[in-house]
């Protein structure tokens, strides 16, 4: 029959049409998420302020009240912390008076509160504080988990004085009138969110929920920074799409059939909830009725029957439609239903009616799948995943009553979003248990947040803390410069005998040696009119040599020099050599430096107290290498300043933030009490890594810093360096993570054997974990008066950032949840931020001293900077510069990264020395 074929074709959207619907849904979702377009969006994308799904450890007693179509349900739910496998539930149903849904809002909420009072009376009126979750199945604009303004009534409700009001407050006020002052409404949610939360039980994380009932809706865990209406900027947040209104702006007009248009026109809200009217069970029977009426008018059905009955609204119910499409008994059911309407159907009529019913139900499933595919694709794209694997919680009459409906949703979703692997998980009591779990998660997160904040508080430095560190550094600098006080200063302020920076006239070939870590470099540097050319080679220093004898160490260095000169064809030349020796030394001349102490893991014997230049010359003699002409010994900090000074004459400070940390600067000779002379300036090697060794920073040192310090080879020494430098930050993080595991805040408290291994958490992990960084935080959310927060950390791409965190944690044999990854990231950022701030406090003391020395209102100076932590960490430099600007507002400081401070810088010190020695 062509008329039936035409009707079936209209009700059967092809795959290409479903792809179009998916694309339009995606556009509508993005519009709803954006602050700029939210008001005009048909898909509202309402924030729920639910920022986590259950992890199975939730426990406690929770009170729930649910507003239903014709009754109020109260529940007492006990969660046992057993993975939410067997929650204990007691409930009672209270039938609402018939007229209450159309009366005053106050009357409705008073009735709900009375139900709660009666329910608690049955339970013996427990008097302890009781958290209550309110299941309210209407569109609300939430500004917190416990703050929600009703947007509009639906489903036959139209109580006065409620729209635009905070329904949580209305319920709380009604409860207070019942003198239930120990009952606190802490969370509001709808059935969609409850479905997602219950389907996250049993160790199966669920991040999407789909309701296929009288109405339809979906929610999912979105990246929080995309939910602009929530002003939340980190982690994830459940978004209630309210997708039933999709198409209210006309985007589904070409999808709607004449039957759909008639259903819409006859509804109580024409032009609204258009997507819901295509897929909700409240409307499917009506769509079928209009299709059958049209076919009967065209004489394609019920020929000879009086079809007047089909013109009556709601004579055909969706439940009957679902029974008619049954494979085995469907045609018989069709005959029974049609005859009950007074029709005289033929066998062919029954078959055609069954086909129409199947088409309407299948279309509803396919359109639901298109919406679901849009959500999944959005999640995959925003997380930058190649493949999204996700569980989708499902509930509702259509899903429960018709197995084929769920199968169609799953298969069509697979076609529309092939890059997403979906498992549909049926919900059990999505509203009651779901509300209890929402509250339990909020309580758990709030308790964890208190633990985390308490643990990290000592590492979070205030401006006052940093100003005090700045003042202490200034005091120690003055002590270090004084002839009488130098010996007792923790900041040694060592003269370098470098009294000038490059002026551009330096020329010639120079050798440079760079010893400052586990790698050792030899360079040849050509300083010419048009710039500097260099060739270099890196040699490894084995740990056995680093911690062996001094003779073996310097023999190895000379062997490396000889190997390099041989390769560069320099064995016959005697070139001036600059030696970068990046350890604390007392310099007695430009080419004479006595080692004060080893750092950075070195501990070679018979070196401390010796002139390192002489140790090098002695080793050259032993190796019969007579072509070494050491003219200057500097550390990497001075070399960095000199290297950057070649490019910028204002560079008078050197800063290293790498494996270790140090700073140098040009001090007025008149202030250097440890060297004779008052004229000009001299570069002072601060050796600020030892700042605090005299105990002045004890209140800054946390228990985690102490644990790290105790296990080092120089316990009690280089304490400032151990707060800042790359050698120690990973260890600080490791000890914090272990403490969080012990407090059962991280990894559900499960043992982490590999995390017990010293140095297993590398400092480079901090840089990797924080690599994808965000715009500034838009704000923090609160739950039940407690910060459930998500920390003020944000990043442009949560997907990439979390993959980085999880990859690192998997390397450590740790299985991390989303919240675990967020927390590890927060710890890393807290530790690296403190390091940058402390470094800035030290630098602020330096620039302020230089400004005062020169009697300037405003100092303009450049800092030459080097070190892997400064260069490789994505935010260290920004935090350092921001904090310095705050602490030293009268100093305009420019940072210039050194291109090779320890190599080129050493050669330039030699070049400046040779320039000064020329007649």
PDB file of C-alpha atoms in Angstrom, residues 66 73 135 189-199 206 208-219 243 279-281 368 372 391-402 405-406 409 423-434:
ATOM      1  CA  UNK A  66      11.202  12.559  46.002  1.00  0.00           C
ATOM      2  CA  UNK A  73       8.248   9.199  48.344  1.00  0.00           C
ATOM      3  CA  UNK A 135      14.643  14.726  44.006  1.00  0.00           C
ATOM      4  CA  UNK A 189      18.909  16.564  41.723  1.00  0.00           C
ATOM      5  CA  UNK A 190      16.670  15.114  39.070  1.00  0.00           C
ATOM      6  CA  UNK A 191      16.079  11.518  38.014  1.00  0.00           C
ATOM      7  CA  UNK A 192      18.610  11.715  35.187  1.00  0.00           C
ATOM      8  CA  UNK A 193      21.495  12.546  37.509  1.00  0.00           C
ATOM      9  CA  UNK A 194      20.300   9.883  39.946  1.00  0.00           C
ATOM     10  CA  UNK A 195      20.447   7.305  37.170  1.00  0.00           C
ATOM     11  CA  UNK A 196      24.077   8.152  36.445  1.00  0.00           C
ATOM     12  CA  UNK A 197      25.004   7.962  40.120  1.00  0.00           C
ATOM     13  CA  UNK A 198      23.367   4.583  40.769  1.00  0.00           C
ATOM     14  CA  UNK A 199      24.897   3.103  37.639  1.00  0.00           C
ATOM     15  CA  UNK A 206      29.310   5.716  34.764  1.00  0.00           C
ATOM     16  CA  UNK A 208      26.436   9.431  31.151  1.00  0.00           C
ATOM     17  CA  UNK A 209      22.755   8.820  31.891  1.00  0.00           C
ATOM     18  CA  UNK A 210      19.816   8.563  29.542  1.00  0.00           C
ATOM     19  CA  UNK A 211      16.153   8.680  30.559  1.00  0.00           C
ATOM     20  CA  UNK A 212      13.631   7.178  28.123  1.00  0.00           C
ATOM     21  CA  UNK A 213      10.333   7.582  29.894  1.00  0.00           C
ATOM     22  CA  UNK A 214       7.222   9.773  29.597  1.00  0.00           C
ATOM     23  CA  UNK A 215       9.760  12.514  29.097  1.00  0.00           C
ATOM     24  CA  UNK A 216      13.369  12.218  28.026  1.00  0.00           C
ATOM     25  CA  UNK A 217      16.626  13.682  29.224  1.00  0.00           C
ATOM     26  CA  UNK A 218      20.338  13.009  29.428  1.00  0.00           C
ATOM     27  CA  UNK A 219      23.225  14.117  31.590  1.00  0.00           C
ATOM     28  CA  UNK A 243      17.511  17.944  25.784  1.00  0.00           C
ATOM     29  CA  UNK A 279      10.816  10.247  21.728  1.00  0.00           C
ATOM     30  CA  UNK A 280       8.939  10.422  25.062  1.00  0.00           C
ATOM     31  CA  UNK A 281       6.453   7.675  25.914  1.00  0.00           C
ATOM     32  CA  UNK A 368      17.660   9.076  21.287  1.00  0.00           C
ATOM     33  CA  UNK A 372      23.528  10.137  22.857  1.00  0.00           C
ATOM     34  CA  UNK A 391      29.142   3.214  30.618  1.00  0.00           C
ATOM     35  CA  UNK A 392      25.740   4.838  30.087  1.00  0.00           C
ATOM     36  CA  UNK A 393      23.155   4.507  32.828  1.00  0.00           C
ATOM     37  CA  UNK A 394      19.648   4.073  31.437  1.00  0.00           C
ATOM     38  CA  UNK A 395      16.194   4.160  32.957  1.00  0.00           C
ATOM     39  CA  UNK A 396      12.589   4.760  31.993  1.00  0.00           C
ATOM     40  CA  UNK A 397       9.453   3.008  30.810  1.00  0.00           C
ATOM     41  CA  UNK A 398      10.544   2.668  27.184  1.00  0.00           C
ATOM     42  CA  UNK A 399      13.846   1.027  28.097  1.00  0.00           C
ATOM     43  CA  UNK A 400      12.379  -1.284  30.725  1.00  0.00           C
ATOM     44  CA  UNK A 401       9.253  -2.307  28.802  1.00  0.00           C
ATOM     45  CA  UNK A 402      10.770  -2.916  25.399  1.00  0.00           C
ATOM     46  CA  UNK A 405      14.422  -0.191  22.289  1.00  0.00           C
ATOM     47  CA  UNK A 406      17.749  -0.445  24.114  1.00  0.00           C
ATOM     48  CA  UNK A 409      19.838   2.780  20.860  1.00  0.00           C
ATOM     49  CA  UNK A 423      27.758  -0.182  27.477  1.00  0.00           C
ATOM     50  CA  UNK A 424      24.175   0.480  28.572  1.00  0.00           C
ATOM     51  CA  UNK A 425      23.758  -0.141  32.304  1.00  0.00           C
ATOM     52  CA  UNK A 426      20.182  -0.343  33.661  1.00  0.00           C
ATOM     53  CA  UNK A 427      19.534   1.724  36.769  1.00  0.00           C
ATOM     54  CA  UNK A 428      18.052   0.454  40.020  1.00  0.00           C
ATOM     55  CA  UNK A 429      16.013   3.082  41.910  1.00  0.00           C
ATOM     56  CA  UNK A 430      17.734   5.983  40.196  1.00  0.00           C
ATOM     57  CA  UNK A 431      15.930   8.621  42.226  1.00  0.00           C
ATOM     58  CA  UNK A 432      16.067   7.290  45.793  1.00  0.00           C
ATOM     59  CA  UNK A 433      19.443   5.630  45.908  1.00  0.00           C
ATOM     60  CA  UNK A 434      20.778   8.130  43.403  1.00  0.00           C
TER      61      UNK A 434
END
